[in-house]
GROMACS .gro file of N, CA and C in nm:
model
  459
    1MET      N    1   0.082  -0.118   0.001
    1MET     CA    2   0.001   0.000   0.000
    1MET      C    3   0.088   0.120  -0.001
    2ALA      N    4   0.052   0.226  -0.079
    2ALA     CA    5   0.127   0.352  -0.084
    2ALA      C    6   0.131   0.425   0.046
    3ARG      N    7   0.239   0.493   0.070
    3ARG     CA    8   0.254   0.571   0.191
    3ARG      C    9   0.327   0.701   0.154
    4MET      N   10   0.293   0.806   0.235
    4MET     CA   11   0.355   0.937   0.219
    4MET      C   12   0.471   0.954   0.321
    5LEU      N   13   0.582   0.998   0.276
    5LEU     CA   14   0.697   1.016   0.361
    5LEU      C   15   0.769   1.149   0.334
    6VAL      N   16   0.838   1.205   0.431
    6VAL     CA   17   0.918   1.320   0.413
    6VAL      C   18   1.062   1.272   0.410
    7LYS      N   19   1.127   1.297   0.296
    7LYS     CA   20   1.272   1.259   0.284
    7LYS      C   21   1.348   1.381   0.240
    8ASP      N   22   1.437   1.429   0.327
    8ASP     CA   23   1.512   1.545   0.298
    8ASP      C   24   1.412   1.669   0.282
    9ASP      N   25   1.420   1.732   0.162
    9ASP     CA   26   1.329   1.842   0.136
    9ASP      C   27   1.221   1.800   0.035
   10ASP      N   28   1.190   1.676   0.034
   10ASP     CA   29   1.089   1.620  -0.061
   10ASP      C   30   0.978   1.546   0.014
   11LEU      N   31   0.861   1.552  -0.053
   11LEU     CA   32   0.752   1.464  -0.012
   11LEU      C   33   0.749   1.349  -0.106
   12VAL      N   34   0.759   1.224  -0.058
   12VAL     CA   35   0.759   1.110  -0.145
   12VAL      C   36   0.639   1.023  -0.121
   13VAL      N   37   0.574   0.979  -0.226
   13VAL     CA   38   0.466   0.885  -0.221
   13VAL      C   39   0.534   0.751  -0.262
   14ARG      N   40   0.558   0.669  -0.164
   14ARG     CA   41   0.626   0.539  -0.189
   14ARG      C   42   0.528   0.436  -0.228
   15LEU      N   43   0.547   0.372  -0.338
   15LEU     CA   44   0.454   0.270  -0.392
   15LEU      C   45   0.507   0.131  -0.369
   16ALA      N   46   0.423   0.037  -0.346
   16ALA     CA   47   0.458  -0.108  -0.340
   16ALA      C   48   0.494  -0.147  -0.481
   17TRP      N   49   0.570  -0.261  -0.496
   17TRP     CA   50   0.614  -0.301  -0.626
   17TRP      C   51   0.494  -0.328  -0.724
   18TRP      N   52   0.386  -0.384  -0.674
   18TRP     CA   53   0.271  -0.415  -0.761
   18TRP      C   54   0.198  -0.282  -0.801
   19GLU      N   55   0.203  -0.176  -0.715
   19GLU     CA   56   0.145  -0.052  -0.753
   19GLU      C   57   0.229   0.011  -0.860
   20LYS      N   58   0.359   0.006  -0.851
   20LYS     CA   59   0.444   0.059  -0.955
   20LYS      C   60   0.420  -0.008  -1.089
   21ALA      N   61   0.400  -0.137  -1.087
   21ALA     CA   62   0.366  -0.215  -1.211
   21ALA      C   63   0.234  -0.178  -1.267
   22ALA      N   64   0.135  -0.158  -1.176
   22ALA     CA   65   0.000  -0.122  -1.225
   22ALA      C   66  -0.011   0.012  -1.287
   23VAL      N   67   0.069   0.108  -1.234
   23VAL     CA   68   0.060   0.245  -1.285
   23VAL      C   69   0.166   0.278  -1.382
   24ARG      N   70   0.267   0.189  -1.398
   24ARG     CA   71   0.381   0.213  -1.479
   24ARG      C   72   0.449   0.346  -1.439
   25HIS      N   73   0.472   0.364  -1.322
   25HIS     CA   74   0.528   0.484  -1.262
   25HIS      C   75   0.603   0.450  -1.136
   26GLY      N   76   0.715   0.512  -1.106
   26GLY     CA   77   0.786   0.486  -0.990
   26GLY      C   78   0.735   0.570  -0.870
   27ASP      N   79   0.800   0.577  -0.763
   27ASP     CA   80   0.763   0.657  -0.651
   27ASP      C   81   0.746   0.801  -0.696
   28VAL      N   82   0.648   0.874  -0.646
   28VAL     CA   83   0.626   1.011  -0.678
   28VAL      C   84   0.699   1.098  -0.579
   29ARG      N   85   0.770   1.198  -0.626
   29ARG     CA   86   0.855   1.283  -0.547
   29ARG      C   87   0.826   1.426  -0.584
   30VAL      N   88   0.793   1.512  -0.486
   30VAL     CA   89   0.776   1.650  -0.517
   30VAL      C   90   0.847   1.731  -0.396
   31PRO      N   91   0.897   1.855  -0.433
   31PRO     CA   92   0.960   1.934  -0.320
   31PRO      C   93   0.855   1.972  -0.216
   32LEU      N   94   0.892   1.982  -0.089
   32LEU     CA   95   0.801   2.023   0.012
   32LEU      C   96   0.759   2.170  -0.011
   33ALA      N   97   0.841   2.248  -0.079
   33ALA     CA   98   0.805   2.381  -0.112
   33ALA      C   99   0.685   2.394  -0.207
   34ALA      N  100   0.647   2.283  -0.274
   34ALA     CA  101   0.537   2.281  -0.366
   34ALA      C  102   0.405   2.256  -0.297
   35VAL      N  103   0.413   2.218  -0.165
   35VAL     CA  104   0.292   2.179  -0.083
   35VAL      C  105   0.214   2.304  -0.054
   36ARG      N  106   0.083   2.308  -0.094
   36ARG     CA  107   0.000   2.424  -0.077
   36ARG      C  108  -0.083   2.409   0.050
   37ARG      N  109  -0.148   2.286   0.060
   37ARG     CA  110  -0.242   2.259   0.168
   37ARG      C  111  -0.246   2.105   0.195
   38VAL      N  112  -0.262   2.070   0.317
   38VAL     CA  113  -0.278   1.929   0.357
   38VAL      C  114  -0.400   1.909   0.437
   39ILE      N  115  -0.485   1.816   0.397
   39ILE     CA  116  -0.605   1.786   0.472
   39ILE      C  117  -0.627   1.634   0.472
   40VAL      N  118  -0.713   1.584   0.558
   40VAL     CA  119  -0.754   1.443   0.568
   40VAL      C  120  -0.902   1.442   0.528
   41GLU      N  121  -0.928   1.371   0.418
   41GLU     CA  122  -1.061   1.357   0.365
   41GLU      C  123  -1.122   1.225   0.419
   42PRO      N  124  -1.225   1.233   0.504
   42PRO     CA  125  -1.278   1.109   0.557
   42PRO      C  126  -1.351   1.016   0.454
   43ASP      N  127  -1.407   1.087   0.354
   43ASP     CA  128  -1.480   1.016   0.251
   43ASP      C  129  -1.386   0.995   0.131
   44TRP      N  130  -1.344   0.872   0.110
   44TRP     CA  131  -1.243   0.841   0.009
   44TRP      C  132  -1.286   0.884  -0.131
   45TRP      N  133  -1.409   0.877  -0.161
   45TRP     CA  134  -1.448   0.912  -0.303
   45TRP      C  135  -1.449   1.065  -0.331
   46ARG      N  136  -1.445   1.141  -0.224
   46ARG     CA  137  -1.429   1.288  -0.250
   46ARG      C  138  -1.285   1.331  -0.290
   47ALA      N  139  -1.191   1.245  -0.275
   47ALA     CA  140  -1.051   1.274  -0.318
   47ALA      C  141  -1.040   1.249  -0.470
   48LEU      N  142  -1.126   1.179  -0.529
   48LEU     CA  143  -1.121   1.153  -0.674
   48LEU      C  144  -1.188   1.260  -0.754
   49ARG      N  145  -1.116   1.316  -0.849
   49ARG     CA  146  -1.170   1.411  -0.937
   49ARG      C  147  -1.114   1.386  -1.079
   50GLY      N  148  -1.188   1.428  -1.182
   50GLY     CA  149  -1.139   1.410  -1.319
   50GLY      C  150  -1.166   1.267  -1.369
   51ILE      N  151  -1.096   1.228  -1.468
   51ILE     CA  152  -1.106   1.093  -1.529
   51ILE      C  153  -0.971   1.018  -1.520
   52GLN      N  154  -0.985   0.890  -1.510
   52GLN     CA  155  -0.864   0.798  -1.496
   52GLN      C  156  -0.785   0.812  -1.631
   53GLU      N  157  -0.656   0.846  -1.623
   53GLU     CA  158  -0.569   0.856  -1.741
   53GLU      C  159  -0.475   0.740  -1.752
   54ARG      N  160  -0.418   0.705  -1.635
   54ARG     CA  161  -0.315   0.591  -1.634
   54ARG      C  162  -0.322   0.525  -1.502
   55GLY      N  163  -0.317   0.400  -1.501
   55GLY     CA  164  -0.329   0.323  -1.381
   55GLY      C  165  -0.444   0.224  -1.384
   56VAL      N  166  -0.496   0.194  -1.265
   56VAL     CA  167  -0.603   0.105  -1.250
   56VAL      C  168  -0.708   0.160  -1.148
   57CYS      N  169  -0.834   0.132  -1.188
   57CYS     CA  170  -0.939   0.169  -1.098
   57CYS      C  171  -1.043   0.055  -1.101
   58ILE      N  172  -1.049  -0.019  -0.991
   58ILE     CA  173  -1.145  -0.128  -0.976
   58ILE      C  174  -1.245  -0.084  -0.868
   59PRO      N  175  -1.365  -0.056  -0.919
   59PRO     CA  176  -1.468  -0.001  -0.827
   59PRO      C  177  -1.485  -0.087  -0.696
   60GLY      N  178  -1.487  -0.021  -0.583
   60GLY     CA  179  -1.500  -0.093  -0.457
   60GLY      C  180  -1.374  -0.155  -0.407
   61ARG      N  181  -1.266  -0.144  -0.479
   61ARG     CA  182  -1.141  -0.207  -0.433
   61ARG      C  183  -1.018  -0.114  -0.421
   62VAL      N  184  -0.992  -0.047  -0.536
   62VAL     CA  185  -0.872   0.041  -0.544
   62VAL      C  186  -0.882   0.144  -0.660
   63CYS      N  187  -0.827   0.260  -0.643
   63CYS     CA  188  -0.814   0.353  -0.751
   63CYS      C  189  -0.663   0.403  -0.741
   64LEU      N  190  -0.590   0.378  -0.843
   64LEU     CA  191  -0.446   0.402  -0.839
   64LEU      C  192  -0.390   0.454  -0.972
   65GLY      N  193  -0.327   0.569  -0.967
   65GLY     CA  194  -0.266   0.624  -1.089
   65GLY      C  195  -0.295   0.773  -1.103
   66THR      N  196  -0.287   0.816  -1.233
   66THR     CA  197  -0.310   0.955  -1.260
   66THR      C  198  -0.452   0.980  -1.310
   67ARG      N  199  -0.507   1.097  -1.272
   67ARG     CA  200  -0.644   1.136  -1.316
   67ARG      C  201  -0.628   1.282  -1.366
   68GLY      N  202  -0.686   1.308  -1.487
   68GLY     CA  203  -0.677   1.437  -1.554
   68GLY      C  204  -0.805   1.515  -1.534
   69HIS      N  205  -0.789   1.647  -1.519
   69HIS     CA  206  -0.899   1.737  -1.521
   69HIS      C  207  -0.859   1.867  -1.575
   70GLN      N  208  -0.948   1.968  -1.580
   70GLN     CA  209  -0.920   2.096  -1.645
   70GLN      C  210  -0.804   2.170  -1.579
   71ALA      N  211  -0.768   2.145  -1.461
   71ALA     CA  212  -0.661   2.220  -1.394
   71ALA      C  213  -0.528   2.145  -1.404
   72GLY      N  214  -0.523   2.024  -1.450
   72GLY     CA  215  -0.397   1.944  -1.453
   72GLY      C  216  -0.420   1.803  -1.425
   73LYS      N  217  -0.334   1.744  -1.350
   73LYS     CA  218  -0.334   1.603  -1.311
   73LYS      C  219  -0.327   1.582  -1.165
   74ASP      N  220  -0.392   1.476  -1.114
   74ASP     CA  221  -0.379   1.426  -0.979
   74ASP      C  222  -0.314   1.293  -0.975
   75PHE      N  223  -0.246   1.262  -0.866
   75PHE     CA  224  -0.193   1.124  -0.846
   75PHE      C  225  -0.265   1.070  -0.728
   76VAL      N  226  -0.334   0.953  -0.747
   76VAL     CA  227  -0.414   0.891  -0.639
   76VAL      C  228  -0.376   0.748  -0.610
   77ALA      N  229  -0.380   0.716  -0.483
   77ALA     CA  230  -0.358   0.574  -0.441
   77ALA      C  231  -0.467   0.559  -0.326
   78VAL      N  232  -0.590   0.532  -0.367
   78VAL     CA  233  -0.699   0.539  -0.278
   78VAL      C  234  -0.775   0.401  -0.269
   79ARG      N  235  -0.802   0.365  -0.147
   79ARG     CA  236  -0.887   0.239  -0.116
   79ARG      C  237  -1.008   0.283  -0.046
   80PRO      N  238  -1.122   0.230  -0.095
   80PRO     CA  239  -1.255   0.262  -0.029
   80PRO      C  240  -1.254   0.223   0.119
   81GLY      N  241  -1.328   0.305   0.196
   81GLY     CA  242  -1.347   0.283   0.340
   81GLY      C  243  -1.230   0.329   0.429
   82ARG      N  244  -1.137   0.403   0.372
   82ARG     CA  245  -1.021   0.446   0.451
   82ARG      C  246  -1.011   0.600   0.427
   83PRO      N  247  -0.964   0.670   0.533
   83PRO     CA  248  -0.948   0.816   0.513
   83PRO      C  249  -0.834   0.842   0.420
   84VAL      N  250  -0.839   0.957   0.349
   84VAL     CA  251  -0.741   0.989   0.249
   84VAL      C  252  -0.671   1.120   0.285
   85VAL      N  253  -0.534   1.114   0.283
   85VAL     CA  254  -0.450   1.231   0.306
   85VAL      C  255  -0.443   1.303   0.170
   86CYS      N  256  -0.495   1.419   0.156
   86CYS     CA  257  -0.491   1.494   0.031
   86CYS      C  258  -0.393   1.614   0.041
   87VAL      N  259  -0.297   1.612  -0.044
   87VAL     CA  260  -0.192   1.722  -0.050
   87VAL      C  261  -0.214   1.802  -0.173
   88GLU      N  262  -0.265   1.930  -0.155
   88GLU     CA  263  -0.277   2.015  -0.268
   88GLU      C  264  -0.140   2.068  -0.300
   89LEU      N  265  -0.108   2.091  -0.427
   89LEU     CA  266   0.021   2.137  -0.466
   89LEU      C  267   0.008   2.268  -0.546
   90TRP      N  268   0.109   2.352  -0.535
   90TRP     CA  269   0.109   2.480  -0.615
   90TRP      C  270   0.115   2.443  -0.771
   91PRO      N  271   0.070   2.531  -0.854
   91PRO     CA  272   0.069   2.499  -0.998
   91PRO      C  273   0.200   2.460  -1.061
   92SER      N  274   0.312   2.501  -0.996
   92SER     CA  275   0.442   2.465  -1.055
   92SER      C  276   0.478   2.319  -1.045
   93ALA      N  277   0.412   2.244  -0.958
   93ALA     CA  278   0.438   2.105  -0.933
   93ALA      C  279   0.380   2.018  -1.054
   94PRO      N  280   0.432   1.895  -1.066
   94PRO     CA  281   0.385   1.808  -1.171
   94PRO      C  282   0.241   1.758  -1.158
   95PHE      N  283   0.190   1.762  -1.034
   95PHE     CA  284   0.052   1.720  -1.008
   95PHE      C  285  -0.010   1.834  -0.927
   96ARG      N  286  -0.143   1.840  -0.939
   96ARG     CA  287  -0.220   1.943  -0.857
   96ARG      C  288  -0.266   1.885  -0.719
   97LEU      N  289  -0.270   1.754  -0.711
   97LEU     CA  290  -0.312   1.689  -0.591
   97LEU      C  291  -0.251   1.548  -0.577
   98LEU      N  292  -0.201   1.519  -0.462
   98LEU     CA  293  -0.165   1.383  -0.424
   98LEU      C  294  -0.266   1.330  -0.318
   99ALA      N  295  -0.328   1.218  -0.349
   99ALA     CA  296  -0.426   1.164  -0.257
   99ALA      C  297  -0.388   1.018  -0.227
  100VAL      N  298  -0.358   0.990  -0.097
  100VAL     CA  299  -0.311   0.855  -0.059
  100VAL      C  300  -0.394   0.813   0.063
  101SER      N  301  -0.451   0.695   0.054
  101SER     CA  302  -0.527   0.643   0.169
  101SER      C  303  -0.433   0.610   0.285
  102ALA      N  304  -0.485   0.634   0.403
  102ALA     CA  305  -0.413   0.601   0.532
  102ALA      C  306  -0.478   0.468   0.587
  103ARG      N  307  -0.415   0.410   0.679
  103ARG     CA  308  -0.465   0.283   0.738
  103ARG      C  309  -0.585   0.315   0.826
  104GLY      N  310  -0.590   0.438   0.892
  104GLY     CA  311  -0.693   0.472   0.976
  104GLY      C  312  -0.694   0.624   1.007
  105ASP      N  313  -0.787   0.671   1.078
  105ASP     CA  314  -0.795   0.816   1.108
  105ASP      C  315  -0.671   0.866   1.183
  106ARG      N  316  -0.627   0.789   1.277
  106ARG     CA  317  -0.516   0.838   1.358
  106ARG      C  318  -0.384   0.854   1.271
  107GLU      N  319  -0.364   0.750   1.185
  107GLU     CA  320  -0.248   0.763   1.100
  107GLU      C  321  -0.259   0.875   0.997
  108GLY      N  322  -0.384   0.893   0.943
  108GLY     CA  323  -0.404   1.004   0.847
  108GLY      C  324  -0.383   1.143   0.911
  109ARG      N  325  -0.436   1.163   1.031
  109ARG     CA  326  -0.411   1.293   1.095
  109ARG      C  327  -0.268   1.315   1.131
  110ALA      N  328  -0.196   1.210   1.172
  110ALA     CA  329  -0.054   1.221   1.208
  110ALA      C  330   0.026   1.257   1.083
  111THR      N  331  -0.002   1.189   0.969
  111THR     CA  332   0.070   1.222   0.843
  111THR      C  333   0.043   1.360   0.798
  112ALA      N  334  -0.080   1.404   0.805
  112ALA     CA  335  -0.120   1.538   0.763
  112ALA      C  336  -0.048   1.647   0.845
  113ARG      N  337  -0.043   1.619   0.982
  113ARG     CA  338   0.026   1.715   1.066
  113ARG      C  339   0.171   1.724   1.038
  114LYS      N  340   0.237   1.614   1.015
  114LYS     CA  341   0.379   1.612   0.990
  114LYS      C  342   0.407   1.682   0.853
  115LEU      N  343   0.328   1.656   0.755
  115LEU     CA  344   0.351   1.725   0.630
  115LEU      C  345   0.324   1.873   0.635
  116GLY      N  346   0.220   1.912   0.708
  116GLY     CA  347   0.189   2.055   0.722
  116GLY      C  348   0.299   2.131   0.793
  117ARG      N  349   0.366   2.064   0.893
  117ARG     CA  350   0.475   2.131   0.965
  117ARG      C  351   0.601   2.132   0.884
  118SER      N  352   0.622   2.033   0.798
  118SER     CA  353   0.738   2.024   0.714
  118SER      C  354   0.743   2.116   0.596
  119ALA      N  355   0.627   2.147   0.544
  119ALA     CA  356   0.616   2.226   0.418
  119ALA      C  357   0.629   2.381   0.457
  120PRO      N  358   0.721   2.445   0.395
  120PRO     CA  359   0.744   2.589   0.426
  120PRO      C  360   0.636   2.676   0.371
  121ASN      N  361   0.571   2.644   0.258
  121ASN     CA  362   0.474   2.733   0.193
  121ASN      C  363   0.330   2.684   0.207
  122ALA      N  364   0.303   2.607   0.309
  122ALA     CA  365   0.168   2.548   0.326
  122ALA      C  366   0.077   2.662   0.378
  123ASP      N  367  -0.042   2.659   0.318
  123ASP     CA  368  -0.147   2.758   0.347
  123ASP      C  369  -0.228   2.693   0.463
  124THR      N  370  -0.232   2.759   0.581
  124THR     CA  371  -0.312   2.699   0.686
  124THR      C  372  -0.436   2.784   0.714
  125SER      N  373  -0.471   2.867   0.621
  125SER     CA  374  -0.588   2.956   0.650
  125SER      C  375  -0.724   2.881   0.646
  126THR      N  376  -0.724   2.766   0.579
  126THR     CA  377  -0.851   2.688   0.577
  126THR      C  378  -0.816   2.538   0.581
  127ARG      N  379  -0.908   2.464   0.640
  127ARG     CA  380  -0.884   2.318   0.650
  127ARG      C  381  -0.946   2.247   0.528
  128TRP      N  382  -1.010   2.322   0.437
  128TRP     CA  383  -1.082   2.257   0.323
  128TRP      C  384  -1.006   2.266   0.197
  129ARG      N  385  -1.023   2.170   0.106
  129ARG     CA  386  -0.958   2.180  -0.023
  129ARG      C  387  -1.031   2.287  -0.105
  130GLN      N  388  -0.958   2.349  -0.197
  130GLN     CA  389  -1.015   2.453  -0.277
  130GLN      C  390  -1.073   2.392  -0.404
  131PRO      N  391  -1.179   2.451  -0.461
  131PRO     CA  392  -1.242   2.398  -0.585
  131PRO      C  393  -1.146   2.406  -0.699
  132LEU      N  394  -1.166   2.324  -0.797
  132LEU     CA  395  -1.086   2.338  -0.922
  132LEU      C  396  -1.121   2.466  -0.995
  133PRO      N  397  -1.025   2.531  -1.049
  133PRO     CA  398  -1.058   2.656  -1.124
  133PRO      C  399  -1.140   2.625  -1.248
  134VAL      N  400  -1.225   2.717  -1.285
  134VAL     CA  401  -1.311   2.700  -1.404
  134VAL      C  402  -1.236   2.772  -1.522
  135PRO      N  403  -1.221   2.694  -1.636
  135PRO     CA  404  -1.155   2.754  -1.748
  135PRO      C  405  -1.226   2.890  -1.788
  136GLU      N  406  -1.147   2.981  -1.820
  136GLU     CA  407  -1.195   3.116  -1.856
  136GLU      C  408  -1.275   3.109  -1.986
  137GLU      N  409  -1.383   3.185  -1.989
  137GLU     CA  410  -1.465   3.188  -2.108
  137GLU      C  411  -1.426   3.312  -2.184
  138SER      N  412  -1.414   3.289  -2.312
  138SER     CA  413  -1.356   3.404  -2.395
  138SER      C  414  -1.458   3.514  -2.421
  139ASP      N  415  -1.589   3.488  -2.437
  139ASP     CA  416  -1.679   3.584  -2.477
  139ASP      C  417  -1.773   3.638  -2.371
  140GLY      N  418  -1.756   3.591  -2.247
  140GLY     CA  419  -1.844   3.629  -2.141
  140GLY      C  420  -1.974   3.554  -2.134
  141SER      N  421  -2.012   3.485  -2.234
  141SER     CA  422  -2.129   3.400  -2.224
  141SER      C  423  -2.095   3.257  -2.184
  142SER      N  424  -2.191   3.182  -2.146
  142SER     CA  425  -2.166   3.049  -2.100
  142SER      C  426  -2.112   2.964  -2.225
  143ALA      N  427  -2.016   2.885  -2.199
  143ALA     CA  428  -1.952   2.809  -2.310
  143ALA      C  429  -2.058   2.724  -2.374
  144GLY      N  430  -2.075   2.749  -2.500
  144GLY     CA  431  -2.159   2.657  -2.585
  144GLY      C  432  -2.310   2.693  -2.569
  145MET      N  433  -2.344   2.790  -2.489
  145MET     CA  434  -2.483   2.825  -2.464
  145MET      C  435  -2.516   2.953  -2.548
  146PRO      N  436  -2.629   2.959  -2.621
  146PRO     CA  437  -2.664   3.071  -2.697
  146PRO      C  438  -2.700   3.184  -2.606
  147VAL      N  439  -2.678   3.302  -2.660
  147VAL     CA  440  -2.717   3.422  -2.582
  147VAL      C  441  -2.858   3.459  -2.624
  148LEU      N  442  -2.944   3.462  -2.528
  148LEU     CA  443  -3.092   3.495  -2.558
  148LEU      C  444  -3.117   3.639  -2.545
  149GLU      N  445  -3.183   3.688  -2.641
  149GLU     CA  446  -3.218   3.827  -2.640
  149GLU      C  447  -3.337   3.854  -2.549
  150GLN      N  448  -3.346   3.970  -2.481
  150GLN     CA  449  -3.461   4.000  -2.399
  150GLN      C  450  -3.569   4.064  -2.485
  151PRO      N  451  -3.693   4.020  -2.467
  151PRO     CA  452  -3.801   4.073  -2.545
  151PRO      C  453  -3.827   4.223  -2.508
  152ASP      N  454  -3.866   4.298  -2.603
  152ASP     CA  455  -3.907   4.440  -2.578
  152ASP      C  456  -4.031   4.444  -2.489
  153ARG      N  457  -4.036   4.528  -2.395
  153ARG     CA  458  -4.149   4.540  -2.309
  153ARG      C  459  -4.211   4.673  -2.314
   0.00000   0.00000   0.00000
């Protein structure tokens, strides 16, 4: 099972050998300076966003790999029924979110506290994840929606 560790000045998501084979990716490593916010999500499914790009997702068992969305990519190693440590990253990082299941609530909270203390640029103003940004619309109208004229009165 994947685990989050602090090694030197990096946050490392260490994967088991079978997880590396399933996602065709080695351990994930990002600088601690790229950490924006750390929270523990008690509902595992809330950590998943976007669509599966690479890896494996077996409903009710495991979701492992990269997921793409309009703001970039997330790396997830999530198992249903377990809390998830969610690490939001600044836009300069290769991923926008790292989401890794913890064995239990106590382990999840301890991991989140350790990461939050270790990251020099962590935003502690809110305990909640921020929503994904909406792509800017070029003409001010809703994308793909016709502009309706108002009838004369």
